[in-house]
CSV table of C-alpha atoms and ligand atoms in Angstrom, one decimal:
chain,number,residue,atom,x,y,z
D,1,UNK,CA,-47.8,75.6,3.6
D,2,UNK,CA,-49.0,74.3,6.8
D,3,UNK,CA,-46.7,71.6,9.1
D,4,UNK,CA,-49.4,71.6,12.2
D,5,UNK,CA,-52.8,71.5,11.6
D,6,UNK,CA,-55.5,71.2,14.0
D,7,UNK,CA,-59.0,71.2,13.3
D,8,UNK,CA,-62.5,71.2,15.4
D,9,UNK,CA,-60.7,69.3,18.2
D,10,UNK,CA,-62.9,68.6,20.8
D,11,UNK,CA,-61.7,66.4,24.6
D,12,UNK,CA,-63.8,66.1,26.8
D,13,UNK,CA,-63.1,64.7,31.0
D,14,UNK,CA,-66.5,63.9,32.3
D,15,UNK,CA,-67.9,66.9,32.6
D,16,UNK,CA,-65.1,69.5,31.8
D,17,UNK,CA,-64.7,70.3,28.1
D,18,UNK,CA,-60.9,70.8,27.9
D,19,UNK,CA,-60.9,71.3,24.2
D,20,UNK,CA,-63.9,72.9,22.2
D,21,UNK,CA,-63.5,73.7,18.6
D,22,UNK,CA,-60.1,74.1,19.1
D,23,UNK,CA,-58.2,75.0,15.9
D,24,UNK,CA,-54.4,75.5,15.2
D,25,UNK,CA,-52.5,75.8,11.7
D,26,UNK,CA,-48.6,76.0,12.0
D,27,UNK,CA,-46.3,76.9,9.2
D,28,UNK,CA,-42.4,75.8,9.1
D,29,UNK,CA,-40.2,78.1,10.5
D,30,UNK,CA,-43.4,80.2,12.5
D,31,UNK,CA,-43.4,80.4,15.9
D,32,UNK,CA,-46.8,80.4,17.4
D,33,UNK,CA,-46.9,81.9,20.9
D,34,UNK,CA,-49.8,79.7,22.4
D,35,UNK,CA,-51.1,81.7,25.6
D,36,UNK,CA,-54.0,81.6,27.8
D,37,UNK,CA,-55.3,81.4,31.0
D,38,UNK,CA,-54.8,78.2,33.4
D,39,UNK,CA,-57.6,75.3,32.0
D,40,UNK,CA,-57.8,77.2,28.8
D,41,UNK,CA,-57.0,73.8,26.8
D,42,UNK,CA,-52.9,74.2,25.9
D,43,UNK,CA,-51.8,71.1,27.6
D,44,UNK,CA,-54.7,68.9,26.5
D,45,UNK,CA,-54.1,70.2,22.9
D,46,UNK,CA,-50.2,69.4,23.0
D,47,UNK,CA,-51.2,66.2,24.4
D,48,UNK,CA,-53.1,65.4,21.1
D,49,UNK,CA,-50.7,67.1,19.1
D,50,UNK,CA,-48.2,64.4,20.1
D,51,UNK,CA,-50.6,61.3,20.1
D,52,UNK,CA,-50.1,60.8,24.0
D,53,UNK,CA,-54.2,60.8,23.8
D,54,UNK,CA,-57.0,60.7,21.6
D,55,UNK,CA,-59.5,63.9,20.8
D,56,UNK,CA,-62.8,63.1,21.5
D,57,UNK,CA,-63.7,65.2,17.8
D,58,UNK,CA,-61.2,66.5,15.0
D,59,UNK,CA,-57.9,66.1,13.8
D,60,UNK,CA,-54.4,67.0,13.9
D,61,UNK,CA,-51.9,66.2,11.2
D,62,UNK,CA,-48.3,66.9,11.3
D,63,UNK,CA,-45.9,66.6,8.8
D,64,UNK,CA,-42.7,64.9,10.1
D,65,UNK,CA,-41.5,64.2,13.4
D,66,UNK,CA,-42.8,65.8,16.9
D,67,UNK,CA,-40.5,67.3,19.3
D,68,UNK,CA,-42.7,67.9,23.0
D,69,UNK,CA,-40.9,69.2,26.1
D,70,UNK,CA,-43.8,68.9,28.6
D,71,UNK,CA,-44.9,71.4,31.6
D,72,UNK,CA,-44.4,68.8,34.2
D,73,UNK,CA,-40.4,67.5,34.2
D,74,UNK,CA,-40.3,64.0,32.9
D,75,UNK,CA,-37.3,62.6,33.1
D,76,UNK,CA,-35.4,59.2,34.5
D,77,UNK,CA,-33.4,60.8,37.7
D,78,UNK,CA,-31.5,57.8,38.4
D,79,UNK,CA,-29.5,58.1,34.6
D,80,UNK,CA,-27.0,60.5,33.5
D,81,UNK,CA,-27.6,63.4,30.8
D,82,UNK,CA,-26.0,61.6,28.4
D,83,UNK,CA,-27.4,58.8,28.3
D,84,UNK,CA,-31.1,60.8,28.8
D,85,UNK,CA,-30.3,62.6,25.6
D,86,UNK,CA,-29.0,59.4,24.0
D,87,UNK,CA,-32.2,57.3,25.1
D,88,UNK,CA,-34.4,60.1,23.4
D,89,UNK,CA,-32.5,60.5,20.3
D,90,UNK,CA,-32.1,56.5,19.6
D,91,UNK,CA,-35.7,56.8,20.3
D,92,UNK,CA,-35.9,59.9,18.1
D,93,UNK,CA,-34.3,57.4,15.1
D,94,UNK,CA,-30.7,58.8,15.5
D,95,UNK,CA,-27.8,56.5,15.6
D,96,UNK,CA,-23.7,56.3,15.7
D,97,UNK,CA,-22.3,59.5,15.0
D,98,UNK,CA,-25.5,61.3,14.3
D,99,UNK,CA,-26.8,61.0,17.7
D,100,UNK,CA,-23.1,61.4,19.7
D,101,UNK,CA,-23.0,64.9,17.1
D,102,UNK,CA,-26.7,65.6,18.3
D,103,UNK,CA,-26.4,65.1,21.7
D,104,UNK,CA,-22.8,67.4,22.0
D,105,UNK,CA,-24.5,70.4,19.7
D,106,UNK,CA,-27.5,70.2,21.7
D,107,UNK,CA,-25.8,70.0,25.0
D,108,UNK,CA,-23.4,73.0,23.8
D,109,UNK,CA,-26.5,75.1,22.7
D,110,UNK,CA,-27.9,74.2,26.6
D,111,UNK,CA,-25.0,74.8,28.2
D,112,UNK,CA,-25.5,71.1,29.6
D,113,UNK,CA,-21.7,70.2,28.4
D,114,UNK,CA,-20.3,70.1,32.0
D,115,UNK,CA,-23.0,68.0,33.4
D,116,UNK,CA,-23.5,65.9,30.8
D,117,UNK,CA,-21.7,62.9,32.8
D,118,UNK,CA,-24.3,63.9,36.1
D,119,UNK,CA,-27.0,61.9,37.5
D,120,UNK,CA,-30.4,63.6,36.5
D,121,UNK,CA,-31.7,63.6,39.7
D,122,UNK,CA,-29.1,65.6,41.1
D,123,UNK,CA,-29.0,68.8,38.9
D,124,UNK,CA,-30.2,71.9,39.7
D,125,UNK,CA,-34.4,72.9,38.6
D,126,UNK,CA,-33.0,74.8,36.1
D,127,UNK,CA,-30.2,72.4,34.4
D,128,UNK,CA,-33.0,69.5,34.4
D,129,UNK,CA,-35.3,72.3,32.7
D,130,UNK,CA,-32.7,72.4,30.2
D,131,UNK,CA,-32.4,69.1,29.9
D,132,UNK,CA,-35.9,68.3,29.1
D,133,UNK,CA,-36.1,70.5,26.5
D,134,UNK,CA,-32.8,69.2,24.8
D,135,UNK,CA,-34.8,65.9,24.3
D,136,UNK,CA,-37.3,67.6,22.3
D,137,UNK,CA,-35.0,69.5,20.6
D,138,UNK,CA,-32.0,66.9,19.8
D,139,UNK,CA,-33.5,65.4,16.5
D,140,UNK,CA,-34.3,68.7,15.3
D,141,UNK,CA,-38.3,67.7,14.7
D,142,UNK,CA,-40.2,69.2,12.4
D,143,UNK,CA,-42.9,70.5,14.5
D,144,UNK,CA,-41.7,71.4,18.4
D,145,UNK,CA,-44.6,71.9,21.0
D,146,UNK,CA,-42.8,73.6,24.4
D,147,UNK,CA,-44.8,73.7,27.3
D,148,UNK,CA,-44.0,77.0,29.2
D,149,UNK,CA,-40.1,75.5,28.9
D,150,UNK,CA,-38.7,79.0,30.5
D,151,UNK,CA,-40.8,78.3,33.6
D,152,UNK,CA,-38.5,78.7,36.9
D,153,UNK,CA,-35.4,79.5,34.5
D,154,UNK,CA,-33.0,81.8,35.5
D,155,UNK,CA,-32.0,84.5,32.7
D,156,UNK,CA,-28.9,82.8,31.1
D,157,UNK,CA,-31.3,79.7,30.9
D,158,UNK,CA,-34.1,81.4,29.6
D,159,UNK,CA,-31.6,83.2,26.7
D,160,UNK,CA,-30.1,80.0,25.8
D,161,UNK,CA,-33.8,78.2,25.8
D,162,UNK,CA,-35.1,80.9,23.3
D,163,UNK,CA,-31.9,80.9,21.0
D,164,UNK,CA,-32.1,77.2,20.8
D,165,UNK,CA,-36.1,78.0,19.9
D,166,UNK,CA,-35.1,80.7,17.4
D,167,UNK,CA,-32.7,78.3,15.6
D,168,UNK,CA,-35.1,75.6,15.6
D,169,UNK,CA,-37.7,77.8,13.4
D,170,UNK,CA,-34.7,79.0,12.0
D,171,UNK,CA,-34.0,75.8,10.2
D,172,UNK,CA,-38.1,75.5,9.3
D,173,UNK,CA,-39.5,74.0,12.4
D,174,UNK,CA,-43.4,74.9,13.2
D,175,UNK,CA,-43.0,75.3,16.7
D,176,UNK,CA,-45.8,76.3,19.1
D,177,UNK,CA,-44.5,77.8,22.2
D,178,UNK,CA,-46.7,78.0,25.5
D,179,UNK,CA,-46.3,80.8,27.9
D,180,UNK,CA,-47.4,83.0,30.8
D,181,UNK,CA,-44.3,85.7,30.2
D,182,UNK,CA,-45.9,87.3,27.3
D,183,UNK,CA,-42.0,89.6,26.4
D,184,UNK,CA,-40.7,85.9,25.3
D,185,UNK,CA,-43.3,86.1,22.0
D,186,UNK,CA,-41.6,89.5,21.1
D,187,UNK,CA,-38.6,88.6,21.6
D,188,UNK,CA,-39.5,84.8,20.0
D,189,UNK,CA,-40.8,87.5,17.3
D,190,UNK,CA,-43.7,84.7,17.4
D,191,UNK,CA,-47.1,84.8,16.1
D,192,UNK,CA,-49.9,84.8,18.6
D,193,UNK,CA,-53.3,82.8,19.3
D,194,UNK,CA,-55.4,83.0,22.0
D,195,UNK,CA,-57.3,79.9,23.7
D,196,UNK,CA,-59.8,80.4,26.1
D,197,UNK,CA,-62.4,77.6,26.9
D,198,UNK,CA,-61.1,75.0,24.7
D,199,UNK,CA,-60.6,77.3,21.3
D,200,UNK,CA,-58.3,80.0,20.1
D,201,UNK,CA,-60.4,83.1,19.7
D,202,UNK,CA,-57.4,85.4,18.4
D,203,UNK,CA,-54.9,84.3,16.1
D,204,UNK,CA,-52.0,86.5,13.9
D,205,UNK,CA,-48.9,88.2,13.9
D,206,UNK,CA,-48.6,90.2,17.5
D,207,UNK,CA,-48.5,93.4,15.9
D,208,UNK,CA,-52.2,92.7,13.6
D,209,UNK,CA,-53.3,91.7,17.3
D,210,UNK,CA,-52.3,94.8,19.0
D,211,UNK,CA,-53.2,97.0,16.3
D,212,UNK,CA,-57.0,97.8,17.4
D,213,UNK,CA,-56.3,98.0,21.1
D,214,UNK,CA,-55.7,101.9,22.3
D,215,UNK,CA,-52.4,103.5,23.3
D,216,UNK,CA,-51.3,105.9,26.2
D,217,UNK,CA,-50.5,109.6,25.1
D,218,UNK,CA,-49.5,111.5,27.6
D,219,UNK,CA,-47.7,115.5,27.4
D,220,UNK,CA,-46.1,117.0,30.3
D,221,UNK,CA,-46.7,121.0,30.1
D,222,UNK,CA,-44.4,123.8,31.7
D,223,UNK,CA,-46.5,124.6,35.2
D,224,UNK,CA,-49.4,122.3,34.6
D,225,UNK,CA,-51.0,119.0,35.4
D,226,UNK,CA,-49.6,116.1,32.4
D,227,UNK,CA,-52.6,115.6,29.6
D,228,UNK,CA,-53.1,111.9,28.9
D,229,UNK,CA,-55.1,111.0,26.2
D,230,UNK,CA,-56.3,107.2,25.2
D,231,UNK,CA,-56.3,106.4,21.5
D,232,UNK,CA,-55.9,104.5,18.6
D,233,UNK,CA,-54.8,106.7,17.0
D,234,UNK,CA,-51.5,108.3,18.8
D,235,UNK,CA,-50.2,110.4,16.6
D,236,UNK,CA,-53.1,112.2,15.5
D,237,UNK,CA,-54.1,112.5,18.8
D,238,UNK,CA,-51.1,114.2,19.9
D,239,UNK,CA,-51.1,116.3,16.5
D,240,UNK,CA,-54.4,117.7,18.1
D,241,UNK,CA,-53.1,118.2,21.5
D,242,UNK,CA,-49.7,119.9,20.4
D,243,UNK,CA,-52.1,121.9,18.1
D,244,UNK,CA,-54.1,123.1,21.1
D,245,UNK,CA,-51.8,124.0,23.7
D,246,UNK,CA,-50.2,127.1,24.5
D,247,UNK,CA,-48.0,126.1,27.4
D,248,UNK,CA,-44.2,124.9,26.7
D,249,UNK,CA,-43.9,121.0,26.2
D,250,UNK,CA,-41.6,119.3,28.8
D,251,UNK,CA,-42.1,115.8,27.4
D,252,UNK,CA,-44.4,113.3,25.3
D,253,UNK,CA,-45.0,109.9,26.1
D,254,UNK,CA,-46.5,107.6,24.0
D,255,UNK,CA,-46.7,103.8,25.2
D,256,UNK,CA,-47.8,101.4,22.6
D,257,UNK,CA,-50.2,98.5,23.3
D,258,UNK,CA,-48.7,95.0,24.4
D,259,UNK,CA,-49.7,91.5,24.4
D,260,UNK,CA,-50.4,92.2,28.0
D,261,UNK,CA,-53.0,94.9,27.3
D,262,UNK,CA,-54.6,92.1,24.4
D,263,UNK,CA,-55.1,89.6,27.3
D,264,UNK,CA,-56.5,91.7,29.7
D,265,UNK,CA,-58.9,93.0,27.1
D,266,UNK,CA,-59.8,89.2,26.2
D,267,UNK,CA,-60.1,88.8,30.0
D,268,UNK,CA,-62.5,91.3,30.4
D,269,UNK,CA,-64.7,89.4,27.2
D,270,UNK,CA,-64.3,86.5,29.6
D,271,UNK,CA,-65.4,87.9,32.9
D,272,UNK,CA,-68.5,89.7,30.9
M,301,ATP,N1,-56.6,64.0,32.5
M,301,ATP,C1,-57.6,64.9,32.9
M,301,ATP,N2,-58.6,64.5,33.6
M,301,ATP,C2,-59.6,65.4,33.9
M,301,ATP,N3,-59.6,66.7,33.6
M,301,ATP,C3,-58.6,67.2,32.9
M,301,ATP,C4,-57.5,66.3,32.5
M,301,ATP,N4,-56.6,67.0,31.7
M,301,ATP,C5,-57.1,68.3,31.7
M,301,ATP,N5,-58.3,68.4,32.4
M,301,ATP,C6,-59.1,69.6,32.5
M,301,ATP,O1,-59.2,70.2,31.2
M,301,ATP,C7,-59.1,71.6,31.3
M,301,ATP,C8,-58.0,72.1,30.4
M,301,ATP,O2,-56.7,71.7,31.0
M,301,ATP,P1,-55.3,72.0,30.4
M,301,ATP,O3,-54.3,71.4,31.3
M,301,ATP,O4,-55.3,71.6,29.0
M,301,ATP,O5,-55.2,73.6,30.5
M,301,ATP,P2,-54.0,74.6,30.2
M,301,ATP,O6,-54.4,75.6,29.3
M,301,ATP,O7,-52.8,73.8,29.8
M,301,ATP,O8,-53.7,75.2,31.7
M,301,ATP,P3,-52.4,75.7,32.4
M,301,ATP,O9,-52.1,77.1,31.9
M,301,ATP,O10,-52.8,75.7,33.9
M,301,ATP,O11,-51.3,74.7,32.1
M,301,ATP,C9,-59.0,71.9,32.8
M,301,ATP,O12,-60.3,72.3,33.3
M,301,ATP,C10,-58.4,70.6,33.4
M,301,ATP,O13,-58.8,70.5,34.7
């Protein structure tokens, strides 16, 4: 089952191609980890995702409604919280006692409660951060696109951003999440894709990703210099290596491959 499905998008701005080919399918309740270096097409493609402008070439269908809590803060500074998350959940279709429950739960999950009687323009970077991602979230949509929504957050923000994320998908959103900090996907245990130039060019779960790039093995021998070994193949290699020595072991290291290690590898395909 798919809930967010884009296919062959292409945008064009003059003469930057911001989108190229760009695909994206989404399942309920999968977090998609949307990473890539700065022009690579993410904002552009949530842009389209949510209708806010047209592709120049494909499609993107969405079942249900579409939650979007933009890279750049937008939101009214002169109102209160309240009546921000109010204004986007009428808007959103909630009314009476839905939206009062909605905008209380959400404020509780964004630990907004105590300001939700403040002026917007007067809370701090990271409480209007929150904020703008509550009006995605309030309505619980069915497909949630969060535009590096951590960005600036301070650790208790961040934690209570990627619960709020988790519970989303939780309760079968499709949500893509954009991000620079590539430990949020882990601990979003999120699926990964790629863009670069306008497409995706690697898509899965993390660990499918990672599993082709080498590891680190590295043995630390009794009155000699540490043996470090690149592989793909760890534990065989350190079979091999155990098998071979004749010095006492101090230690083995093995450090596994991370998302970090898949970007800079599609970097390098990039700068070649
Ligand atoms: N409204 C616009 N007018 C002209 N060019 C644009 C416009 N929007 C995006 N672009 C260009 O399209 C390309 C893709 O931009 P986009 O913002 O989608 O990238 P991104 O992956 O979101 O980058 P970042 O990680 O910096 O947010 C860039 O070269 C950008 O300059």
């Amino acid at each position: 089952m798919v809930r967010l499905r884009a296919e062959g998008l292409v945008k064009r701005y003059g003469e930057v191609t911001a989108l190229d080919g760009f695909e994206l399918r989404v399942a309920p309740g999968e977090i998609a980890g949307l990473v890539g270096h700065n022009g690579a097409g993410k904002t552009t493609f949530f842009e389209i995702a949510a209708g806010l402008t047209a592709p120049d070439a494909g499609s993107v269908r969405v079942e249900g409604e579409v939650g979007m809590a933009p890279q750049q803060l937008a939101l009214y500074p002169a109102i209160t919280v309240r009546e921000t998350l109010r204004l986007f959940g009428g808007l959103a279709g909630l009314r009476g006692r839905a939206l009062a429950r909605a905008v209380e739960g959400t404020a509780e999950e964004l630990a907004l409660t105590g300001v939700l009687d403040r002026r917007v323009g007067v809370l701090s970077g990271g409480q209007q951060r929150r904020a703008q991602a509550a009006t995605a979230l309030l309505a619980d949509p069915g497909v949630l696109l969060l535009d590096e929504p951590t960005a600036g957050a301070d650790p208790e923000t961040r934690a209570a951003l990627l619960a709020a994320v988790r519970r989303r998908a939780g309760r079968g959103a499709a949500v893509v999440y954009c991000t620079h900090y590539l430990p949020e996907l882990a601990e979003l245990a999120a699926t990964v894709a790629v863009a670069r130039n306008g497409r995706v060019i690697a898509r899965g779960a993390g660990a499918d990703l990672l599993k082709d790039l080498p590891s680190q093995v590295r043995v630390s021998v009794d009155g000699g210099q540490d043996i470090a070994v690149t592989t793909t193949d760890p534990t065989a290699a350190l079979a091999a290596l155990l098998r071979d020595l004749d010095r006492p072991v101090l230690g083995i290291d093995i450090r596994q491959p991370s998302l970090d290690d898949l970007y800079r590898e599609l970097s390098h395909d990039r700068a070649a």
